[in-house]
PDB file of N, CA and C in Angstrom:
ATOM      1  N   MET A  27       1.158  -1.410  -0.329  1.00 40.00           N
ATOM      2  CA  MET A  27      -0.180   0.015  -0.333  1.00 40.00           C
ATOM      3  C   MET A  27       0.402   1.192  -0.233  1.00 40.00           C
ATOM      4  N   THR A  28       0.516   2.347  -0.807  1.00 43.00           N
ATOM      5  CA  THR A  28       1.362   3.144  -0.883  1.00 43.00           C
ATOM      6  C   THR A  28       0.798   4.345   0.306  1.00 43.00           C
ATOM      7  N   SER A  29       1.818   5.582   0.266  1.00 44.00           N
ATOM      8  CA  SER A  29       0.770   6.392   0.978  1.00 44.00           C
ATOM      9  C   SER A  29       0.079   7.057   0.941  1.00 44.00           C
ATOM     10  N   SER A  30      -0.244   6.863  -0.233  1.00 49.00           N
ATOM     11  CA  SER A  30      -2.016   7.938  -0.337  1.00 49.00           C
ATOM     12  C   SER A  30      -2.979   7.275  -0.059  1.00 49.00           C
ATOM     13  N   GLY A  31      -2.762   5.602   0.174  1.00 55.00           N
ATOM     14  CA  GLY A  31      -4.278   5.200   0.609  1.00 55.00           C
ATOM     15  C   GLY A  31      -4.326   4.259  -0.721  1.00 55.00           C
ATOM     16  N   LEU A  32      -3.367   4.050  -1.551  1.00 56.00           N
ATOM     17  CA  LEU A  32      -4.100   3.367  -3.020  1.00 56.00           C
ATOM     18  C   LEU A  32      -2.773   1.572  -2.579  1.00 56.00           C
ATOM     19  N   ILE A  33      -3.183   1.168  -3.005  1.00 63.00           N
ATOM     20  CA  ILE A  33      -2.343  -0.479  -3.666  1.00 63.00           C
ATOM     21  C   ILE A  33      -2.220   0.117  -5.112  1.00 63.00           C
ATOM     22  N   ASP A  34      -0.648  -0.260  -5.105  1.00 80.00           N
ATOM     23  CA  ASP A  34      -0.086  -0.677  -6.373  1.00 80.00           C
ATOM     24  C   ASP A  34      -0.477  -1.261  -7.051  1.00 80.00           C
ATOM     25  N   ASN A  35      -0.423  -1.040  -8.589  1.00 87.00           N
ATOM     26  CA  ASN A  35      -0.309  -1.921  -9.567  1.00 87.00           C
ATOM     27  C   ASN A  35       0.878  -3.617  -9.265  1.00 87.00           C
ATOM     28  N   HIS A  36       0.228  -4.975  -9.708  1.00 93.00           N
ATOM     29  CA  HIS A  36       0.972  -5.648 -10.055  1.00 93.00           C
ATOM     30  C   HIS A  36       0.557  -6.672 -10.519  1.00 93.00           C
ATOM     31  N   ALA A  37       1.480  -7.550 -11.470  1.00 95.00           N
ATOM     32  CA  ALA A  37       0.867  -8.769 -11.875  1.00 95.00           C
ATOM     33  C   ALA A  37       1.351  -9.626 -11.110  1.00 95.00           C
ATOM     34  N   VAL A  38      -0.182 -10.754 -11.096  1.00 96.00           N
ATOM     35  CA  VAL A  38       0.532 -12.209 -10.460  1.00 96.00           C
ATOM     36  C   VAL A  38       1.003 -13.347 -11.406  1.00 96.00           C
ATOM     37  N   HIS A  39       1.098 -14.601 -10.636  1.00 96.00           N
ATOM     38  CA  HIS A  39       1.148 -15.391 -11.468  1.00 96.00           C
ATOM     39  C   HIS A  39       1.313 -16.808 -10.042  1.00 96.00           C
ATOM     40  N   PHE A  40      -0.170 -17.469 -10.172  1.00 96.00           N
ATOM     41  CA  PHE A  40      -0.201 -18.900  -9.189  1.00 96.00           C
ATOM     42  C   PHE A  40      -0.370 -19.744  -9.507  1.00 96.00           C
ATOM     43  N   ALA A  41      -0.094 -20.435  -8.492  1.00 97.00           N
ATOM     44  CA  ALA A  41       0.282 -22.031  -9.280  1.00 97.00           C
ATOM     45  C   ALA A  41      -0.252 -22.562  -7.931  1.00 97.00           C
ATOM     46  N   VAL A  42      -0.839 -24.087  -8.465  1.00 97.00           N
ATOM     47  CA  VAL A  42      -0.964 -25.159  -7.938  1.00 97.00           C
ATOM     48  C   VAL A  42      -0.243 -26.155  -8.327  1.00 97.00           C
ATOM     49  N   TYR A  43       0.469 -27.257  -7.517  1.00 97.00           N
ATOM     50  CA  TYR A  43       1.291 -28.761  -8.103  1.00 97.00           C
ATOM     51  C   TYR A  43       0.041 -29.964  -7.154  1.00 97.00           C
ATOM     52  N   ARG A  44       0.414 -31.004  -8.200  1.00 97.00           N
ATOM     53  CA  ARG A  44       0.156 -32.081  -8.025  1.00 97.00           C
ATOM     54  C   ARG A  44       1.574 -33.077  -7.998  1.00 97.00           C
ATOM     55  N   TYR A  45       2.206 -33.558  -7.216  1.00 97.00           N
ATOM     56  CA  TYR A  45       3.153 -34.350  -7.732  1.00 97.00           C
ATOM     57  C   TYR A  45       3.364 -35.882  -7.582  1.00 97.00           C
ATOM     58  N   LYS A  46       3.700 -36.434  -8.882  1.00 97.00           N
ATOM     59  CA  LYS A  46       3.188 -38.287  -8.827  1.00 97.00           C
ATOM     60  C   LYS A  46       3.889 -38.682  -7.473  1.00 97.00           C
ATOM     61  N   GLU A  47       2.842 -39.698  -7.284  1.00 95.00           N
ATOM     62  CA  GLU A  47       3.682 -40.955  -6.150  1.00 95.00           C
ATOM     63  C   GLU A  47       4.919 -41.120  -5.926  1.00 95.00           C
ATOM     64  N   GLY A  48       4.956 -41.248  -4.895  1.00 96.00           N
ATOM     65  CA  GLY A  48       6.530 -41.976  -4.971  1.00 96.00           C
ATOM     66  C   GLY A  48       7.377 -40.534  -4.769  1.00 96.00           C
ATOM     67  N   THR A  49       6.961 -39.571  -5.099  1.00 96.00           N
ATOM     68  CA  THR A  49       7.640 -38.091  -4.874  1.00 96.00           C
ATOM     69  C   THR A  49       8.897 -37.880  -3.527  1.00 96.00           C
ATOM     70  N   VAL A  50      10.065 -37.323  -3.077  1.00 96.00           N
ATOM     71  CA  VAL A  50      10.007 -37.267  -2.411  1.00 96.00           C
ATOM     72  C   VAL A  50      10.029 -35.511  -1.780  1.00 96.00           C
ATOM     73  N   ILE A  51       9.124 -35.736  -1.331  1.00 96.00           N
ATOM     74  CA  ILE A  51       8.618 -33.909  -1.179  1.00 96.00           C
ATOM     75  C   ILE A  51       9.477 -32.995  -0.578  1.00 96.00           C
ATOM     76  N   ALA A  52      10.402 -34.034   0.170  1.00 97.00           N
ATOM     77  CA  ALA A  52      11.532 -32.623   0.657  1.00 97.00           C
ATOM     78  C   ALA A  52      12.809 -31.546  -0.384  1.00 97.00           C
ATOM     79  N   ASP A  53      12.775 -32.548  -1.252  1.00 96.00           N
ATOM     80  CA  ASP A  53      13.169 -32.527  -2.667  1.00 96.00           C
ATOM     81  C   ASP A  53      12.597 -31.763  -3.330  1.00 96.00           C
ATOM     82  N   VAL A  54      11.175 -31.843  -3.469  1.00 96.00           N
ATOM     83  CA  VAL A  54      10.796 -30.715  -3.927  1.00 96.00           C
ATOM     84  C   VAL A  54      10.816 -29.584  -3.617  1.00 96.00           C
ATOM     85  N   GLU A  55      10.228 -29.340  -1.959  1.00 97.00           N
ATOM     86  CA  GLU A  55      10.783 -28.262  -0.986  1.00 97.00           C
ATOM     87  C   GLU A  55      12.097 -27.340  -1.457  1.00 97.00           C
ATOM     88  N   ARG A  56      12.838 -28.386  -1.415  1.00 96.00           N
ATOM     89  CA  ARG A  56      14.074 -27.415  -1.183  1.00 96.00           C
ATOM     90  C   ARG A  56      13.748 -27.340  -2.927  1.00 96.00           C
ATOM     91  N   ALA A  57      14.111 -27.503  -4.378  1.00 96.00           N
ATOM     92  CA  ALA A  57      14.132 -27.037  -4.994  1.00 96.00           C
ATOM     93  C   ALA A  57      13.008 -25.664  -5.353  1.00 96.00           C
ATOM     94  N   LEU A  58      11.696 -25.742  -5.023  1.00 96.00           N
ATOM     95  CA  LEU A  58      11.014 -24.707  -4.627  1.00 96.00           C
ATOM     96  C   LEU A  58      11.826 -23.603  -3.961  1.00 96.00           C
ATOM     97  N   GLU A  59      12.199 -23.936  -2.971  1.00 96.00           N
ATOM     98  CA  GLU A  59      13.497 -22.432  -2.096  1.00 96.00           C
ATOM     99  C   GLU A  59      14.243 -22.099  -2.749  1.00 96.00           C
ATOM    100  N   ASP A  60      14.909 -22.946  -4.140  1.00 95.00           N
ATOM    101  CA  ASP A  60      15.683 -22.657  -4.893  1.00 95.00           C
ATOM    102  C   ASP A  60      15.519 -22.083  -5.891  1.00 95.00           C
ATOM    103  N   VAL A  61      14.169 -22.102  -6.591  1.00 95.00           N
ATOM    104  CA  VAL A  61      13.871 -21.849  -7.227  1.00 95.00           C
ATOM    105  C   VAL A  61      12.689 -19.603  -7.075  1.00 95.00           C
ATOM    106  N   CYS A  62      12.901 -19.994  -5.602  1.00 96.00           N
ATOM    107  CA  CYS A  62      12.077 -18.956  -5.553  1.00 96.00           C
ATOM    108  C   CYS A  62      13.535 -17.723  -5.147  1.00 96.00           C
ATOM    109  N   LYS A  63      13.692 -18.159  -4.993  1.00 96.00           N
ATOM    110  CA  LYS A  63      15.481 -16.970  -5.115  1.00 96.00           C
ATOM    111  C   LYS A  63      15.507 -16.286  -5.686  1.00 96.00           C
ATOM    112  N   LEU A  64      15.787 -16.956  -7.194  1.00 96.00           N
ATOM    113  CA  LEU A  64      15.991 -16.779  -8.108  1.00 96.00           C
ATOM    114  C   LEU A  64      15.604 -15.449  -8.564  1.00 96.00           C
ATOM    115  N   GLY A  65      14.145 -14.716  -8.302  1.00 96.00           N
ATOM    116  CA  GLY A  65      13.427 -13.144  -7.830  1.00 96.00           C
ATOM    117  C   GLY A  65      14.909 -12.334  -7.853  1.00 96.00           C
ATOM    118  N   ASP A  66      15.424 -12.721  -7.360  1.00 96.00           N
ATOM    119  CA  ASP A  66      16.065 -11.785  -6.799  1.00 96.00           C
ATOM    120  C   ASP A  66      16.997 -11.188  -8.028  1.00 96.00           C
ATOM    121  N   GLN A  67      17.279 -11.937  -9.117  1.00 97.00           N
ATOM    122  CA  GLN A  67      18.033 -11.186 -10.216  1.00 97.00           C
ATOM    123  C   GLN A  67      16.902 -11.236 -11.230  1.00 97.00           C
ATOM    124  N   VAL A  68      15.852 -10.570 -11.015  1.00 97.00           N
ATOM    125  CA  VAL A  68      15.137 -10.158 -11.902  1.00 97.00           C
ATOM    126  C   VAL A  68      14.593  -8.877 -11.554  1.00 97.00           C
ATOM    127  N   PRO A  69      14.481  -7.388 -12.457  1.00 97.00           N
ATOM    128  CA  PRO A  69      14.043  -6.306 -12.157  1.00 97.00           C
ATOM    129  C   PRO A  69      12.161  -6.801 -12.369  1.00 97.00           C
ATOM    130  N   GLY A  70      12.057  -5.462 -10.800  1.00 96.00           N
ATOM    131  CA  GLY A  70      10.539  -5.554 -11.227  1.00 96.00           C
ATOM    132  C   GLY A  70       9.706  -7.223 -10.376  1.00 96.00           C
ATOM    133  N   ILE A  71      10.664  -7.787  -9.975  1.00 97.00           N
ATOM    134  CA  ILE A  71      10.400  -8.632  -9.283  1.00 97.00           C
ATOM    135  C   ILE A  71       9.788  -8.523  -7.869  1.00 97.00           C
ATOM    136  N   ARG A  72       8.486  -8.582  -7.260  1.00 96.00           N
ATOM    137  CA  ARG A  72       8.848  -7.931  -5.848  1.00 96.00           C
ATOM    138  C   ARG A  72       8.453  -9.059  -4.884  1.00 96.00           C
ATOM    139  N   VAL A  73       8.098 -10.683  -5.164  1.00 96.00           N
ATOM    140  CA  VAL A  73       8.416 -11.424  -4.380  1.00 96.00           C
ATOM    141  C   VAL A  73       7.532 -12.878  -4.916  1.00 96.00           C
ATOM    142  N   VAL A  74       8.401 -14.072  -4.656  1.00 97.00           N
ATOM    143  CA  VAL A  74       7.786 -15.270  -5.604  1.00 97.00           C
ATOM    144  C   VAL A  74       8.232 -15.908  -4.546  1.00 97.00           C
ATOM    145  N   SER A  75       6.906 -16.556  -3.781  1.00 97.00           N
ATOM    146  CA  SER A  75       6.729 -17.470  -2.542  1.00 97.00           C
ATOM    147  C   SER A  75       6.078 -18.753  -2.491  1.00 97.00           C
ATOM    148  N   TRP A  76       6.330 -20.073  -1.607  1.00 97.00           N
ATOM    149  CA  TRP A  76       5.891 -21.457  -2.125  1.00 97.00           C
ATOM    150  C   TRP A  76       5.417 -20.919  -0.738  1.00 97.00           C
ATOM    151  N   GLY A  77       4.636 -22.785  -0.843  1.00 97.00           N
ATOM    152  CA  GLY A  77       4.007 -22.764   0.390  1.00 97.00           C
ATOM    153  C   GLY A  77       2.805 -23.762   0.204  1.00 97.00           C
ATOM    154  N   THR A  78       2.732 -25.229   1.346  1.00 97.00           N
ATOM    155  CA  THR A  78       2.169 -25.924   0.896  1.00 97.00           C
ATOM    156  C   THR A  78       0.527 -25.537   1.659  1.00 97.00           C
ATOM    157  N   ASN A  79      -0.199 -26.340   0.213  1.00 96.00           N
ATOM    158  CA  ASN A  79      -1.801 -26.602   0.069  1.00 96.00           C
ATOM    159  C   ASN A  79      -3.110 -26.520   1.342  1.00 96.00           C
ATOM    160  N   SER A  80      -3.022 -25.889   2.401  1.00 96.00           N
ATOM    161  CA  SER A  80      -4.151 -26.151   2.905  1.00 96.00           C
ATOM    162  C   SER A  80      -5.473 -25.469   2.553  1.00 96.00           C
ATOM    163  N   SER A  81      -5.595 -25.348   1.726  1.00 96.00           N
ATOM    164  CA  SER A  81      -6.772 -24.998   1.141  1.00 96.00           C
ATOM    165  C   SER A  81      -7.448 -26.979   1.658  1.00 96.00           C
ATOM    166  N   PRO A  82      -9.074 -26.289   2.263  1.00 96.00           N
ATOM    167  CA  PRO A  82     -10.396 -27.762   2.118  1.00 96.00           C
ATOM    168  C   PRO A  82     -10.175 -28.178   0.916  1.00 96.00           C
ATOM    169  N   HIS A  83     -10.650 -27.266  -0.052  1.00 96.00           N
ATOM    170  CA  HIS A  83     -10.537 -27.703  -1.926  1.00 96.00           C
ATOM    171  C   HIS A  83      -9.891 -27.760  -2.291  1.00 96.00           C
ATOM    172  N   ALA A  84      -8.082 -28.430  -2.251  1.00 96.00           N
ATOM    173  CA  ALA A  84      -7.162 -28.615  -2.629  1.00 96.00           C
ATOM    174  C   ALA A  84      -7.315 -29.125  -3.607  1.00 96.00           C
ATOM    175  N   CYS A  85      -7.991 -30.197  -3.339  1.00 95.00           N
ATOM    176  CA  CYS A  85      -8.569 -31.543  -5.030  1.00 95.00           C
ATOM    177  C   CYS A  85      -6.997 -32.358  -4.786  1.00 95.00           C
ATOM    178  N   GLY A  86      -5.307 -32.537  -3.933  1.00 94.00           N
ATOM    179  CA  GLY A  86      -4.901 -33.309  -4.127  1.00 94.00           C
ATOM    180  C   GLY A  86      -3.404 -32.423  -4.681  1.00 94.00           C
ATOM    181  N   TYR A  87      -3.951 -31.059  -4.819  1.00 97.00           N
ATOM    182  CA  TYR A  87      -2.904 -30.058  -5.117  1.00 97.00           C
ATOM    183  C   TYR A  87      -2.057 -29.491  -3.576  1.00 97.00           C
ATOM    184  N   THR A  88      -0.897 -29.780  -3.686  1.00 97.00           N
ATOM    185  CA  THR A  88      -0.097 -30.115  -2.197  1.00 97.00           C
ATOM    186  C   THR A  88       0.529 -28.929  -2.388  1.00 97.00           C
ATOM    187  N   HIS A  89       0.658 -28.473  -3.097  1.00 97.00           N
ATOM    188  CA  HIS A  89       2.043 -27.159  -3.381  1.00 97.00           C
ATOM    189  C   HIS A  89       1.627 -26.002  -3.944  1.00 97.00           C
ATOM    190  N   ALA A  90       1.516 -24.616  -3.573  1.00 97.00           N
ATOM    191  CA  ALA A  90       1.101 -24.175  -4.687  1.00 97.00           C
ATOM    192  C   ALA A  90       2.777 -22.544  -4.600  1.00 97.00           C
ATOM    193  N   MET A  91       2.213 -22.318  -5.668  1.00 97.00           N
ATOM    194  CA  MET A  91       3.264 -21.160  -5.647  1.00 97.00           C
ATOM    195  C   MET A  91       2.606 -19.452  -6.301  1.00 97.00           C
ATOM    196  N   THR A  92       3.431 -18.343  -5.041  1.00 97.00           N
ATOM    197  CA  THR A  92       3.538 -16.811  -5.827  1.00 97.00           C
ATOM    198  C   THR A  92       4.125 -16.758  -6.619  1.00 97.00           C
ATOM    199  N   ILE A  93       4.108 -15.294  -7.585  1.00 97.00           N
ATOM    200  CA  ILE A  93       5.067 -14.326  -7.753  1.00 97.00           C
ATOM    201  C   ILE A  93       4.700 -13.169  -8.674  1.00 97.00           C
ATOM    202  N   VAL A  94       4.845 -12.720  -8.126  1.00 96.00           N
ATOM    203  CA  VAL A  94       4.219 -10.862  -8.058  1.00 96.00           C
ATOM    204  C   VAL A  94       5.704  -9.701  -8.176  1.00 96.00           C
ATOM    205  N   GLY A  95       5.350  -9.277  -9.604  1.00 96.00           N
ATOM    206  CA  GLY A  95       5.839  -8.401 -10.076  1.00 96.00           C
ATOM    207  C   GLY A  95       4.915  -6.923 -10.473  1.00 96.00           C
ATOM    208  N   THR A  96       6.272  -6.132 -10.848  1.00 94.00           N
ATOM    209  CA  THR A  96       5.574  -4.866 -11.413  1.00 94.00           C
ATOM    210  C   THR A  96       4.378  -4.329 -12.346  1.00 94.00           C
ATOM    211  N   ASP A  97       5.213  -5.988 -13.154  1.00 94.00           N
ATOM    212  CA  ASP A  97       4.368  -5.749 -14.336  1.00 94.00           C
ATOM    213  C   ASP A  97       4.554  -7.298 -14.906  1.00 94.00           C
ATOM    214  N   MET A  98       3.490  -7.955 -15.862  1.00 95.00           N
ATOM    215  CA  MET A  98       3.758  -8.930 -16.479  1.00 95.00           C
ATOM    216  C   MET A  98       5.151  -9.117 -16.855  1.00 95.00           C
ATOM    217  N   ASP A  99       5.583  -8.379 -17.523  1.00 96.00           N
ATOM    218  CA  ASP A  99       6.825  -8.398 -17.986  1.00 96.00           C
ATOM    219  C   ASP A  99       7.882  -9.050 -17.557  1.00 96.00           C
ATOM    220  N   ALA A 100       7.841  -8.957 -16.331  1.00 97.00           N
ATOM    221  CA  ALA A 100       8.605  -9.140 -14.902  1.00 97.00           C
ATOM    222  C   ALA A 100       8.827 -10.410 -14.565  1.00 97.00           C
ATOM    223  N   VAL A 101       7.216 -10.606 -14.291  1.00 97.00           N
ATOM    224  CA  VAL A 101       6.666 -12.123 -13.894  1.00 97.00           C
ATOM    225  C   VAL A 101       6.862 -13.344 -14.518  1.00 97.00           C
ATOM    226  N   ARG A 102       7.133 -12.597 -16.455  1.00 97.00           N
ATOM    227  CA  ARG A 102       7.061 -13.707 -17.438  1.00 97.00           C
ATOM    228  C   ARG A 102       8.695 -13.688 -17.004  1.00 97.00           C
ATOM    229  N   GLU A 103       9.588 -12.785 -17.684  1.00 97.00           N
ATOM    230  CA  GLU A 103      11.403 -12.885 -17.090  1.00 97.00           C
ATOM    231  C   GLU A 103      11.442 -13.454 -16.225  1.00 97.00           C
ATOM    232  N   TYR A 104      11.002 -13.927 -14.798  1.00 97.00           N
ATOM    233  CA  TYR A 104      10.932 -14.539 -13.466  1.00 97.00           C
ATOM    234  C   TYR A 104      10.778 -15.826 -14.305  1.00 97.00           C
ATOM    235  N   ARG A 105       9.799 -16.155 -14.307  1.00 96.00           N
ATOM    236  CA  ARG A 105       9.641 -17.517 -14.839  1.00 96.00           C
ATOM    237  C   ARG A 105       9.824 -17.583 -16.097  1.00 96.00           C
ATOM    238  N   GLU A 106      11.082 -16.914 -16.897  1.00 96.00           N
ATOM    239  CA  GLU A 106      11.788 -18.120 -18.264  1.00 96.00           C
ATOM    240  C   GLU A 106      13.190 -18.350 -17.448  1.00 96.00           C
ATOM    241  N   LEU A 107      13.299 -17.759 -16.498  1.00 96.00           N
ATOM    242  CA  LEU A 107      14.369 -17.775 -15.531  1.00 96.00           C
ATOM    243  C   LEU A 107      14.768 -18.912 -14.747  1.00 96.00           C
ATOM    244  N   ALA A 108      13.654 -19.222 -14.037  1.00 95.00           N
ATOM    245  CA  ALA A 108      13.314 -20.326 -13.191  1.00 95.00           C
ATOM    246  C   ALA A 108      13.207 -21.848 -14.489  1.00 95.00           C
ATOM    247  N   ARG A 109      12.346 -21.007 -15.508  1.00 93.00           N
ATOM    248  CA  ARG A 109      12.114 -23.017 -16.118  1.00 93.00           C
ATOM    249  C   ARG A 109      13.909 -23.382 -16.483  1.00 93.00           C
ATOM    250  N   ASN A 110      14.722 -22.757 -17.084  1.00 94.00           N
ATOM    251  CA  ASN A 110      15.811 -22.157 -17.338  1.00 94.00           C
ATOM    252  C   ASN A 110      17.163 -23.094 -15.689  1.00 94.00           C
ATOM    253  N   HIS A 111      16.192 -22.381 -15.365  1.00 93.00           N
ATOM    254  CA  HIS A 111      17.362 -23.186 -14.073  1.00 93.00           C
ATOM    255  C   HIS A 111      17.093 -24.676 -13.778  1.00 93.00           C
ATOM    256  N   PRO A 112      18.302 -25.446 -13.584  1.00 92.00           N
ATOM    257  CA  PRO A 112      18.195 -26.915 -13.211  1.00 92.00           C
ATOM    258  C   PRO A 112      17.913 -27.400 -12.500  1.00 92.00           C
ATOM    259  N   THR A 113      17.809 -26.624 -11.296  1.00 90.00           N
ATOM    260  CA  THR A 113      16.704 -27.570 -10.276  1.00 90.00           C
ATOM    261  C   THR A 113      15.129 -27.550 -10.668  1.00 90.00           C
ATOM    262  N   SER A 114      14.551 -26.599 -11.604  1.00 91.00           N
ATOM    263  CA  SER A 114      13.541 -26.987 -12.322  1.00 91.00           C
ATOM    264  C   SER A 114      13.199 -27.940 -12.827  1.00 91.00           C
ATOM    265  N   GLN A 115      14.477 -29.188 -13.542  1.00 91.00           N
ATOM    266  CA  GLN A 115      14.541 -30.426 -14.122  1.00 91.00           C
ATOM    267  C   GLN A 115      13.245 -31.132 -13.155  1.00 91.00           C
ATOM    268  N   LEU A 116      14.411 -31.024 -11.279  1.00 92.00           N
ATOM    269  CA  LEU A 116      13.756 -31.795 -10.916  1.00 92.00           C
ATOM    270  C   LEU A 116      11.590 -31.613 -10.205  1.00 92.00           C
ATOM    271  N   LEU A 117      12.369 -30.581 -10.576  1.00 94.00           N
ATOM    272  CA  LEU A 117       9.919 -29.863 -10.377  1.00 94.00           C
ATOM    273  C   LEU A 117       8.723 -30.349 -11.385  1.00 94.00           C
ATOM    274  N   SER A 118       9.913 -30.432 -12.448  1.00 93.00           N
ATOM    275  CA  SER A 118       8.930 -31.029 -13.626  1.00 93.00           C
ATOM    276  C   SER A 118       8.616 -32.188 -14.023  1.00 93.00           C
ATOM    277  N   ASP A 119      10.218 -33.306 -13.079  1.00 94.00           N
ATOM    278  CA  ASP A 119      10.163 -34.990 -13.157  1.00 94.00           C
ATOM    279  C   ASP A 119       9.393 -35.099 -12.842  1.00 94.00           C
ATOM    280  N   ALA A 120       8.992 -34.621 -11.093  1.00 96.00           N
ATOM    281  CA  ALA A 120       8.343 -35.096  -9.756  1.00 96.00           C
ATOM    282  C   ALA A 120       6.454 -34.314 -10.280  1.00 96.00           C
ATOM    283  N   GLU A 121       6.329 -33.611 -11.384  1.00 95.00           N
ATOM    284  CA  GLU A 121       4.633 -32.952 -11.642  1.00 95.00           C
ATOM    285  C   GLU A 121       3.797 -34.080 -11.937  1.00 95.00           C
ATOM    286  N   GLU A 122       3.207 -34.653 -11.131  1.00 96.00           N
ATOM    287  CA  GLU A 122       1.663 -34.758 -11.838  1.00 96.00           C
ATOM    288  C   GLU A 122       1.322 -34.212 -12.363  1.00 96.00           C
ATOM    289  N   THR A 123       0.996 -33.122 -12.311  1.00 95.00           N
ATOM    290  CA  THR A 123      -0.085 -31.490 -12.898  1.00 95.00           C
ATOM    291  C   THR A 123      -0.376 -30.552 -11.578  1.00 95.00           C
ATOM    292  N   GLY A 124      -0.342 -29.702 -12.884  1.00 96.00           N
ATOM    293  CA  GLY A 124      -0.714 -28.969 -12.193  1.00 96.00           C
ATOM    294  C   GLY A 124      -1.144 -27.700 -12.723  1.00 96.00           C
ATOM    295  N   VAL A 125      -1.560 -26.293 -12.482  1.00 96.00           N
ATOM    296  CA  VAL A 125      -2.425 -25.276 -12.911  1.00 96.00           C
ATOM    297  C   VAL A 125      -2.187 -23.736 -12.149  1.00 96.00           C
ATOM    298  N   GLY A 126      -2.284 -22.591 -13.662  1.00 96.00           N
ATOM    299  CA  GLY A 126      -1.132 -21.651 -13.330  1.00 96.00           C
ATOM    300  C   GLY A 126      -2.359 -20.732 -13.917  1.00 96.00           C
ATOM    301  N   ALA A 127      -2.151 -19.559 -13.486  1.00 95.00           N
ATOM    302  CA  ALA A 127      -3.196 -18.694 -13.781  1.00 95.00           C
ATOM    303  C   ALA A 127      -2.265 -17.045 -13.263  1.00 95.00           C
ATOM    304  N   ASP A 128      -2.599 -16.378 -14.211  1.00 93.00           N
ATOM    305  CA  ASP A 128      -1.976 -14.560 -14.824  1.00 93.00           C
ATOM    306  C   ASP A 128      -2.743 -13.578 -14.578  1.00 93.00           C
ATOM    307  N   TYR A 129      -2.813 -12.940 -13.600  1.00 92.00           N
ATOM    308  CA  TYR A 129      -3.599 -11.871 -13.192  1.00 92.00           C
ATOM    309  C   TYR A 129      -2.918 -10.448 -13.328  1.00 92.00           C
ATOM    310  N   ASP A 130      -3.495  -9.438 -14.091  1.00 90.00           N
ATOM    311  CA  ASP A 130      -2.961  -8.164 -13.276  1.00 90.00           C
ATOM    312  C   ASP A 130      -3.912  -7.199 -12.670  1.00 90.00           C
ATOM    313  N   TYR A 131      -3.418  -6.895 -11.646  1.00 87.00           N
ATOM    314  CA  TYR A 131      -4.149  -5.856 -10.063  1.00 87.00           C
ATOM    315  C   TYR A 131      -4.268  -4.607 -10.619  1.00 87.00           C
ATOM    316  N   PRO A 132      -5.015  -3.819 -10.470  1.00 80.00           N
ATOM    317  CA  PRO A 132      -4.751  -2.465 -10.899  1.00 80.00           C
ATOM    318  C   PRO A 132      -5.307  -1.591  -9.608  1.00 80.00           C
ATOM    319  N   GLY A 133      -4.677  -0.524  -9.327  1.00 56.00           N
ATOM    320  CA  GLY A 133      -4.762   0.057  -8.303  1.00 56.00           C
ATOM    321  C   GLY A 133      -6.020   0.052  -7.860  1.00 56.00           C
ATOM    322  N   VAL A 134      -6.360   0.241  -7.084  1.00 52.00           N
ATOM    323  CA  VAL A 134      -8.112   0.262  -6.096  1.00 52.00           C
ATOM    324  C   VAL A 134      -7.485   1.517  -5.133  1.00 52.00           C
ATOM    325  N   ALA A 135      -8.703   2.208  -4.709  1.00 51.00           N
ATOM    326  CA  ALA A 135      -8.945   3.189  -3.451  1.00 51.00           C
ATOM    327  C   ALA A 135      -9.384   2.304  -2.341  1.00 51.00           C
ATOM    328  N   GLY A 136      -8.531   3.021  -0.928  1.00 51.00           N
ATOM    329  CA  GLY A 136      -9.126   1.660   0.171  1.00 51.00           C
ATOM    330  C   GLY A 136      -8.089   1.020   0.017  1.00 51.00           C
ATOM    331  N   ALA A 137      -8.634   0.068   1.221  1.00 46.00           N
ATOM    332  CA  ALA A 137      -7.682  -1.064   2.341  1.00 46.00           C
ATOM    333  C   ALA A 137      -6.824  -0.657   3.008  1.00 46.00           C
TER     334      ALA A 137
END
């Protein structure tokens, strides 16, 4: 939130993942942590985070990841960097399925 009471515009990528049976979750979580650290290398990335999915409506999706940038170009640049990082191969190989969403969030009064 800015001092004027407006929430800054930003772009978001959000994803949930379900991993294959037999996957060592500790390995996945270390890889997610490593991939999140790449956000520091991309101008315009505000935060990259992951966590376990605690929603009662998780439908088997055990982990979630969020990327927040100043705009969608920054989010896409981060995703390309992460996709080409060696750790990402472990995540791809372990993933049974995933669902992602991108959206731009305009500034709004209040909050």
